[in-house]
Coordinates of C-alpha atoms in Angstrom, one line a residue:
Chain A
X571 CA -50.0 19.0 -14.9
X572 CA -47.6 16.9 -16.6
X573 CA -44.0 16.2 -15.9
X574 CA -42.9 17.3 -19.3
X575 CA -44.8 21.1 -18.8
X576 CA -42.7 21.6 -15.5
X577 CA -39.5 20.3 -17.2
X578 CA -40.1 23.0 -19.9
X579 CA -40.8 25.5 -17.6
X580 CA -43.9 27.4 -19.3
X581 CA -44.9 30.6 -17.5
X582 CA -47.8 29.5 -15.9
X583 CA -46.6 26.5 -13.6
X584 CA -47.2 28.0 -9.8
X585 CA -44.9 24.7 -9.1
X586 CA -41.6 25.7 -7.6
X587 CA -38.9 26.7 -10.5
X588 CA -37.0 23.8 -12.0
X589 CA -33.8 22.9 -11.3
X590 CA -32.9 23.2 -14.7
X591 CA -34.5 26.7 -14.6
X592 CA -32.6 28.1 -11.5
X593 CA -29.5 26.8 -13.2
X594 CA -30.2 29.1 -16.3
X595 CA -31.6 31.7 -14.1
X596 CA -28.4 32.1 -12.4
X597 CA -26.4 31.9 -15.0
X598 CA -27.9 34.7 -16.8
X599 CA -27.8 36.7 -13.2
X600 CA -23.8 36.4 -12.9
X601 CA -22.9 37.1 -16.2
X602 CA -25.3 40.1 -16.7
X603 CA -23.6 41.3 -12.9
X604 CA -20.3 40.1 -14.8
X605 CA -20.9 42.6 -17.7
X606 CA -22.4 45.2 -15.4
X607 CA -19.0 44.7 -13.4
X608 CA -16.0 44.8 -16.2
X609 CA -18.2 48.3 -17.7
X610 CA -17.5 49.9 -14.3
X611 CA -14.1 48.9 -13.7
X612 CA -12.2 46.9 -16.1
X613 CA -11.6 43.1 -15.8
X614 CA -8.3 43.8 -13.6
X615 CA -10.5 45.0 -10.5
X616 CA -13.4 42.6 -10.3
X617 CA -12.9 39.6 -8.1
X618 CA -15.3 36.2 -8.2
X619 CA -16.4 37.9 -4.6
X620 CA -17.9 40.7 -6.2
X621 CA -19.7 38.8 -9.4
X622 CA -21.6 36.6 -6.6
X623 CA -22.5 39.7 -4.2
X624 CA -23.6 41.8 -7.0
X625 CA -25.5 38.9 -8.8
X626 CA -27.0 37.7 -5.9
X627 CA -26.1 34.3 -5.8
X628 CA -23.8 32.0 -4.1
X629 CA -20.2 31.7 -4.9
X630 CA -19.9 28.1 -4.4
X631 CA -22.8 28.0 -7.6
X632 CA -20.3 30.9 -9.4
X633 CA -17.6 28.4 -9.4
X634 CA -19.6 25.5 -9.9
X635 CA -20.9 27.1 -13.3
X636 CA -18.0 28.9 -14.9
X637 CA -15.0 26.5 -13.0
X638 CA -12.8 29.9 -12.1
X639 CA -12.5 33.5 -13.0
X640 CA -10.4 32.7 -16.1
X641 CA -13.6 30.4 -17.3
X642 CA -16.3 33.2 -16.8
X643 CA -14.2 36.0 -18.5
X644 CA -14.5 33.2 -21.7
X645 CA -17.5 32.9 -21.2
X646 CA -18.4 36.6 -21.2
X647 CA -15.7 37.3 -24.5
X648 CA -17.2 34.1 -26.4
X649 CA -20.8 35.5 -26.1
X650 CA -19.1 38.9 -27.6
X651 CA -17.0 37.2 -30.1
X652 CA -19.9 35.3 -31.2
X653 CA -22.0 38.5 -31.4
X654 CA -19.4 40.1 -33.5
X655 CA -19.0 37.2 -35.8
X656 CA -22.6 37.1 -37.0
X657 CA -22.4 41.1 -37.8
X658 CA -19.8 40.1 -40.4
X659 CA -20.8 37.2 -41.4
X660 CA -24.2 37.6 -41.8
X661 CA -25.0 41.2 -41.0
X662 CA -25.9 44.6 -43.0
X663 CA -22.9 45.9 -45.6
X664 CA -20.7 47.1 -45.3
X665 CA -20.0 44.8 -42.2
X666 CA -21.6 42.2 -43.7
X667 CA -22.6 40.3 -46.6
X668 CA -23.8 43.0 -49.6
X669 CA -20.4 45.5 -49.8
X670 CA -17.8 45.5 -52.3
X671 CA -15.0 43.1 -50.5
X672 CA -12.1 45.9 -49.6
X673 CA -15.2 48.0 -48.5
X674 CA -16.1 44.9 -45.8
X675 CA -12.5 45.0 -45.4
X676 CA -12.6 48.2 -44.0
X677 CA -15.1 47.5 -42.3
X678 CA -14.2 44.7 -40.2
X679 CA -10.9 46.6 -39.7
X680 CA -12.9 49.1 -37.8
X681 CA -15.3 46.9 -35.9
X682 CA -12.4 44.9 -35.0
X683 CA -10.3 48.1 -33.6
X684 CA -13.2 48.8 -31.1
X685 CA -14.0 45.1 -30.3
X686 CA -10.6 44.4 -29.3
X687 CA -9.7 47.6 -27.4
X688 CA -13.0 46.9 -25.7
X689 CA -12.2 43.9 -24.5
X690 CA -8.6 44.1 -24.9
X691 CA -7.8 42.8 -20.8
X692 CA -10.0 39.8 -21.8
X693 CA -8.0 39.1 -25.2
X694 CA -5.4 39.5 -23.2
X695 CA -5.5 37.4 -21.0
X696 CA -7.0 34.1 -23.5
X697 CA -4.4 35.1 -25.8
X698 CA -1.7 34.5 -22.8
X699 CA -1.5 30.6 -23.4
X700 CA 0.2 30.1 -27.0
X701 CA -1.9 27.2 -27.3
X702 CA -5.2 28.9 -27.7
X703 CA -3.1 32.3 -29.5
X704 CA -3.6 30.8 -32.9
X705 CA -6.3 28.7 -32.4
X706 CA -10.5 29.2 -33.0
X707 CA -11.9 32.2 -32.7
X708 CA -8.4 33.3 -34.8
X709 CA -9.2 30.8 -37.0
X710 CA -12.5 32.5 -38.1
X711 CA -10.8 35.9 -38.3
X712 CA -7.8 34.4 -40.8
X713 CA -10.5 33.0 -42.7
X714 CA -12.8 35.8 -42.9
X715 CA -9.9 38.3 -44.0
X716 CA -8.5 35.6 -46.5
X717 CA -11.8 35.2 -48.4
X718 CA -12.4 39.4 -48.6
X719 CA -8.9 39.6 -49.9
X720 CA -9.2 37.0 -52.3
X721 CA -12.7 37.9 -53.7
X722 CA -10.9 41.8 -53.8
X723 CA -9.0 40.1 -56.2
X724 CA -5.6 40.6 -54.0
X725 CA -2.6 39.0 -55.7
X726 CA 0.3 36.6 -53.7
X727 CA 0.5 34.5 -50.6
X728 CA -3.5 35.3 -48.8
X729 CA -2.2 33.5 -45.9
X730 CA 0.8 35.3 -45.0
X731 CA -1.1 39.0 -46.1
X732 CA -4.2 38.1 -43.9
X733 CA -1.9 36.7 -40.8
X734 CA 0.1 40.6 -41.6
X735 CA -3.3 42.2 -41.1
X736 CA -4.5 40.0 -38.1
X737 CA -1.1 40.9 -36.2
X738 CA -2.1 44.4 -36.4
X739 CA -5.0 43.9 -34.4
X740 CA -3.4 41.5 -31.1
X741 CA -5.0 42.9 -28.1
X742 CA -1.2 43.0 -26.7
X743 CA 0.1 44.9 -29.8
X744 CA -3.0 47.5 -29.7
X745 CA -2.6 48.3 -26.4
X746 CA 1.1 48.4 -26.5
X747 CA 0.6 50.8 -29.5
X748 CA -1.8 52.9 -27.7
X749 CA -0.5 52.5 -23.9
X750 CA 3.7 52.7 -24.5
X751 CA 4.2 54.2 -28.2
X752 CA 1.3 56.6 -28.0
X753 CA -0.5 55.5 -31.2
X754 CA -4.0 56.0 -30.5
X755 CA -7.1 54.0 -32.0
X756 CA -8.1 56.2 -35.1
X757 CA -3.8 56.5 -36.2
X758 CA -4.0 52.6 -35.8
X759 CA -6.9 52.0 -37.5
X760 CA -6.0 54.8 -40.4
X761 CA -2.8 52.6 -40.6
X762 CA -4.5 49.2 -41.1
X763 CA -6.8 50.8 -43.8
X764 CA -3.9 51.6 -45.7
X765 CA -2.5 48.3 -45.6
X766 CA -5.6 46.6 -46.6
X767 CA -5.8 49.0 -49.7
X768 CA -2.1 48.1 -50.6
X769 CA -2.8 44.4 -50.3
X770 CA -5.8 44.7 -52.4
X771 CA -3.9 47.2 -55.0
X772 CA -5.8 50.2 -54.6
Chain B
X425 CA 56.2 43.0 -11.6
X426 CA 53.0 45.4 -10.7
X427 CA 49.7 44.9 -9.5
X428 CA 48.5 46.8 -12.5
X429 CA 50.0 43.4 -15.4
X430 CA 48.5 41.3 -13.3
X431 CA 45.0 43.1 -13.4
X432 CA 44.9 43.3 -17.1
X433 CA 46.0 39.9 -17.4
X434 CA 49.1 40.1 -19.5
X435 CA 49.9 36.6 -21.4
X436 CA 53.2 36.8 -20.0
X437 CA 52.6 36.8 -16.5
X438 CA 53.5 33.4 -14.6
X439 CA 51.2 33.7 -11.5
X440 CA 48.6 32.2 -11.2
X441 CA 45.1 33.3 -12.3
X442 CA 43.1 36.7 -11.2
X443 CA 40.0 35.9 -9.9
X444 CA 38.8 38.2 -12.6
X445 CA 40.3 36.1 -15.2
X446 CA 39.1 33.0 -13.5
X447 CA 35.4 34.1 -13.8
X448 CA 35.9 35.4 -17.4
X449 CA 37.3 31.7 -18.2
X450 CA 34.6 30.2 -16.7
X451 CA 31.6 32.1 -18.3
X452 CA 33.5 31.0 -21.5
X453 CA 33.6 27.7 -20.4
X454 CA 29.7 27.5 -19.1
X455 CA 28.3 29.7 -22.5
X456 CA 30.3 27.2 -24.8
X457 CA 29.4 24.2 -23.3
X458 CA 25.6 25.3 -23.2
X459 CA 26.0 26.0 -26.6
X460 CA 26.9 22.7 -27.8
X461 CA 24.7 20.8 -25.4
X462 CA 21.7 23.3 -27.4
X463 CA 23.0 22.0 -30.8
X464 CA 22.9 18.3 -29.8
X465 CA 19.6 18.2 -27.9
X466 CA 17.6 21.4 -28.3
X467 CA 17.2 23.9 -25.3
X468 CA 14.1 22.0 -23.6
X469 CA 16.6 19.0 -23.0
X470 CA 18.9 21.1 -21.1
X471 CA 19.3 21.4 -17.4
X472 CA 21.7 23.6 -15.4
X473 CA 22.9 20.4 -13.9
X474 CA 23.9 19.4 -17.8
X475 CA 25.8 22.8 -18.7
X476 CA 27.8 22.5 -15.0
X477 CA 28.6 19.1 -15.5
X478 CA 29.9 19.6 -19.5
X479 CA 31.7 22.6 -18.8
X480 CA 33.4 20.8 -16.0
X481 CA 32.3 23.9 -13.6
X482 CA 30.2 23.9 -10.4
X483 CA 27.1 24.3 -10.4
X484 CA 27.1 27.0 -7.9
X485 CA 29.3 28.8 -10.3
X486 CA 27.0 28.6 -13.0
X487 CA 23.8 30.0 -10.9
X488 CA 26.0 32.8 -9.4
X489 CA 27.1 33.6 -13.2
X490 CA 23.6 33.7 -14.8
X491 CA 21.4 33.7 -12.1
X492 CA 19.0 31.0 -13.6
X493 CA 18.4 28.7 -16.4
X494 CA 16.0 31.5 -18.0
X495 CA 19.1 34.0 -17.6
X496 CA 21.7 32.1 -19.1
X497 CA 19.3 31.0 -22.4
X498 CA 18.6 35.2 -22.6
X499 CA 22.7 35.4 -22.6
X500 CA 22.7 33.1 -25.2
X501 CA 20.8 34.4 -27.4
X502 CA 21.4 38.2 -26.9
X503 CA 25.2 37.2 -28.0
X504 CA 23.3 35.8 -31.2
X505 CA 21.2 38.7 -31.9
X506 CA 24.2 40.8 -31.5
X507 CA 26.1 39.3 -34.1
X508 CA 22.8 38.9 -36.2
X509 CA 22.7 42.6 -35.7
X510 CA 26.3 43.0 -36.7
X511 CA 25.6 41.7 -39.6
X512 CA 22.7 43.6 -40.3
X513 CA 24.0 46.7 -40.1
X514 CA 27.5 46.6 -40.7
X515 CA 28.2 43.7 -42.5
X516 CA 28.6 43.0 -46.3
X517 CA 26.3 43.7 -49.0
X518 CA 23.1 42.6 -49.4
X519 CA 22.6 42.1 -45.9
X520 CA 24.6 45.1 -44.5
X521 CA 25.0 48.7 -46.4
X522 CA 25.7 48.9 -50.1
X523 CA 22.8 46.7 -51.4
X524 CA 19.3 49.0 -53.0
X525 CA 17.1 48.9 -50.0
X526 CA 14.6 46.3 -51.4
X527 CA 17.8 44.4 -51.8
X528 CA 18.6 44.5 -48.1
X529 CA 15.4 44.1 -46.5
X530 CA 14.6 40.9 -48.3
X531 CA 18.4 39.3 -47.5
X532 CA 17.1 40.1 -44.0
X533 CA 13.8 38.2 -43.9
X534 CA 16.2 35.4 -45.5
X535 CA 18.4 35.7 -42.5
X536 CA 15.8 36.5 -40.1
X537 CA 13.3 33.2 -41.0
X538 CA 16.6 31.8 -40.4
X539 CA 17.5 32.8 -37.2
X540 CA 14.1 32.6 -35.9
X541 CA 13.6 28.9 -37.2
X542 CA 17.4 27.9 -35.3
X543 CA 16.4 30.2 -31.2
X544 CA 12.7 29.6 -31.9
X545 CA 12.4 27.9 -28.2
X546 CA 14.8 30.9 -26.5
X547 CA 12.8 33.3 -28.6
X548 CA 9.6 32.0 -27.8
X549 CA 10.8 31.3 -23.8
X550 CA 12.0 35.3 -24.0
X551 CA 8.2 36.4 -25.4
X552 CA 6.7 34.7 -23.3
X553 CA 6.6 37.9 -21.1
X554 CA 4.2 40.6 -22.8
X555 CA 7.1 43.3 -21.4
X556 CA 9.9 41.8 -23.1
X557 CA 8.1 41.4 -26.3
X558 CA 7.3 44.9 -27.5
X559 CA 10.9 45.9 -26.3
X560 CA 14.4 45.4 -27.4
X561 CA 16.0 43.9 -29.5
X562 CA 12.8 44.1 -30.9
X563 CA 12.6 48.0 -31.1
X564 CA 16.0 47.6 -33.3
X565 CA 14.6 45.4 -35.5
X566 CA 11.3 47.6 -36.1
X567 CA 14.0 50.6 -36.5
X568 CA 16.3 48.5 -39.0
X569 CA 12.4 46.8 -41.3
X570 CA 11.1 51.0 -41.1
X571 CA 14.6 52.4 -42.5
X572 CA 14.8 50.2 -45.0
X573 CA 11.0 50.5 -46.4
X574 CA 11.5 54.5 -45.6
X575 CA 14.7 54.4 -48.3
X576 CA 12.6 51.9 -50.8
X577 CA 10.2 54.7 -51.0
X578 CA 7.3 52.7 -49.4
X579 CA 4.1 55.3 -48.9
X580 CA 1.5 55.0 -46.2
X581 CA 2.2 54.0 -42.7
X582 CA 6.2 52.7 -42.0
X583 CA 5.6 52.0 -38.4
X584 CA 2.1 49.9 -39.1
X585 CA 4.1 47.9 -41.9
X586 CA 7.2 47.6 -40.0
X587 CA 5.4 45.6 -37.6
X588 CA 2.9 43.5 -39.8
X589 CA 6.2 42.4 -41.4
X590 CA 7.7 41.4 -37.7
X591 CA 4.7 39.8 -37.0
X592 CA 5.8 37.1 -39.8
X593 CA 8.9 36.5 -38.0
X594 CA 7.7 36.3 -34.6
X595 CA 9.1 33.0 -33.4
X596 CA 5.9 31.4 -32.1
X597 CA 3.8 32.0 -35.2
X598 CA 6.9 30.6 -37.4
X599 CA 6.6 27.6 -35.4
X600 CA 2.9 27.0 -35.2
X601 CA 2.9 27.9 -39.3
X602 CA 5.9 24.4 -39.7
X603 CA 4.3 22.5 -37.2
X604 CA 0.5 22.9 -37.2
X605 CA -0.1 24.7 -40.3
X606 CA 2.2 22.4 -42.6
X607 CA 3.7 25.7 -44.0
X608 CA 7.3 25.5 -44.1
X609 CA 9.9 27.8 -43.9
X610 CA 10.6 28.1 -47.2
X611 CA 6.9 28.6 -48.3
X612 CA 6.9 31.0 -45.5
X613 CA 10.2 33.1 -46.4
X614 CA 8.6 33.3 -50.2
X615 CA 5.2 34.9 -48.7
X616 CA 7.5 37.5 -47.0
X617 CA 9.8 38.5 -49.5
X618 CA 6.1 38.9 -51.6
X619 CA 4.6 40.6 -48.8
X620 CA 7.9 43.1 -48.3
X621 CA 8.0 43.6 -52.4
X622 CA 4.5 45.2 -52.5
X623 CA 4.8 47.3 -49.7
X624 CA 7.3 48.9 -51.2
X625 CA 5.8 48.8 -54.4
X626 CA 7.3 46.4 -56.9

């Protein structure tokens, strides 16, 4: 057996596992215990203690791979974010490509809604530093609601009207809306509809 | 002559200072010399050391006064926002009452970009903290945007507008759109007055 086949790690090597294999192993292990983790209880109550106990690995290898807790919760939101992106992008209508533009509107309105309230202490707590606030993945959002309201033929400044619709959906505001005024989800999400309409002119 | 003149500080009196009016006539002192030391070098520039020494006052004074440098720069610019308000709500036409509705909410983007552009470091210092930022002054200004589309006859949801108007004038997106974006703020005033004239339907 060759070098190379060990490197690759094919199945049926009875040679110890890689190093390059245990590296990915593990990384899958803690962020899968991660996930299983932030379901149960919400990002607020997990410590990097419990991501290595439940995944069984070390924590000195937790830290090693995802630098500190703040690194492995973007990790875990850029896997989702990423997930997300390619349902609108390149997914079935009305998400995705297909759908009349205000109808993907909608759409991504929606999906958004539930995405962000889902992981609304993770957005949270990325959207904290003002630095990364309006940076990528925002920039990807602003871009994707600016080319559905142009193509819906909406009329006036796209930047400003997308940034109008984007503000609606801040982690921080959503909650806020939900958590101290007492707005819940579907009023919110009822709300941004309307608006999109209105910028598109129906 | 009684204890009572010499409480309230009549002109006429020839002893010498109350503490009372002492510390009145030192917070004077302190706010004004903070003020100009903000218009000559900007509020990151400033140290509490800088506002002691220019208003000639100790320094213990000054932290007894204010308590910090974070609770002098929110002094500062709650004294603004309350003559902003003022002006708002009181003041003359088409800012305060007497102009159409339409009328009065775009005078107060014009005012607000304005505002926003000349405290955008206290602003952005004072949303820094996700409590502050939801709450007031910011509540009054949601009240004042909803009133004002309510009278202009805008339909759908006030609140929801209300706020994706705000979100324009949030200090830290202001900035980022000058500074990052190249958007300046008259482009930027422009989009809102177009943003604010379709919501409420013109």
């Amino acid at each position: 057996m060759s070098m190379g086949d060990e490197l690759v790690g094919l199945p049926f090597t009875d040679s110890a596992p890689t190093e390059r294999g245990d590296a990915a192993r593990n990384r899958l292990l803690l962020l899968s215990a991660a996930r299983r983790l932030l379901a149960e209880r919400g990002a607020d109550a997990i410590t990097m203690d419990d991501v290595a106990a439940a995944a069984g690995v070390g924590k000195g290898t937790l830290f090693r791979r995802f630098g500190s807790r703040a690194g492995l919760m973007i990790v875990l939101l850029d896997e989702d974010e990423k997930v997300e992106q390619r349902a609108f992008m390149f997914g079935p209508p009305p998400l995705g490509p297909g759908a009349p533009p205000l109808e993907r509107l909608l759409a991504y309105g929606r999906e958004r809604f539930r995405f962000v309230w889902e992981h609304r202490a993770l957005l949270s707590d990325a959207g904290r530093d003002p630095q990364t606030r309006f940076n990528a993945p925002a920039t990807l959002h602003r871009t994707h609601v600016r080319m559905l309201l142009e193509t819906a033929g909406t009329t006036g400044d796209l930047e400003a009207q997308a940034d109008a619709l984007l503000a609606l959906l801040d982690a921080d505001y959503v909650t806020h809306q939900v958590d101290e005024v007492g707005r819940d989800l579907e009023q919110q999400a009822r709300a941004w509809e309307d608006l999109a309409r209105k910028l598109c002119g129906r």
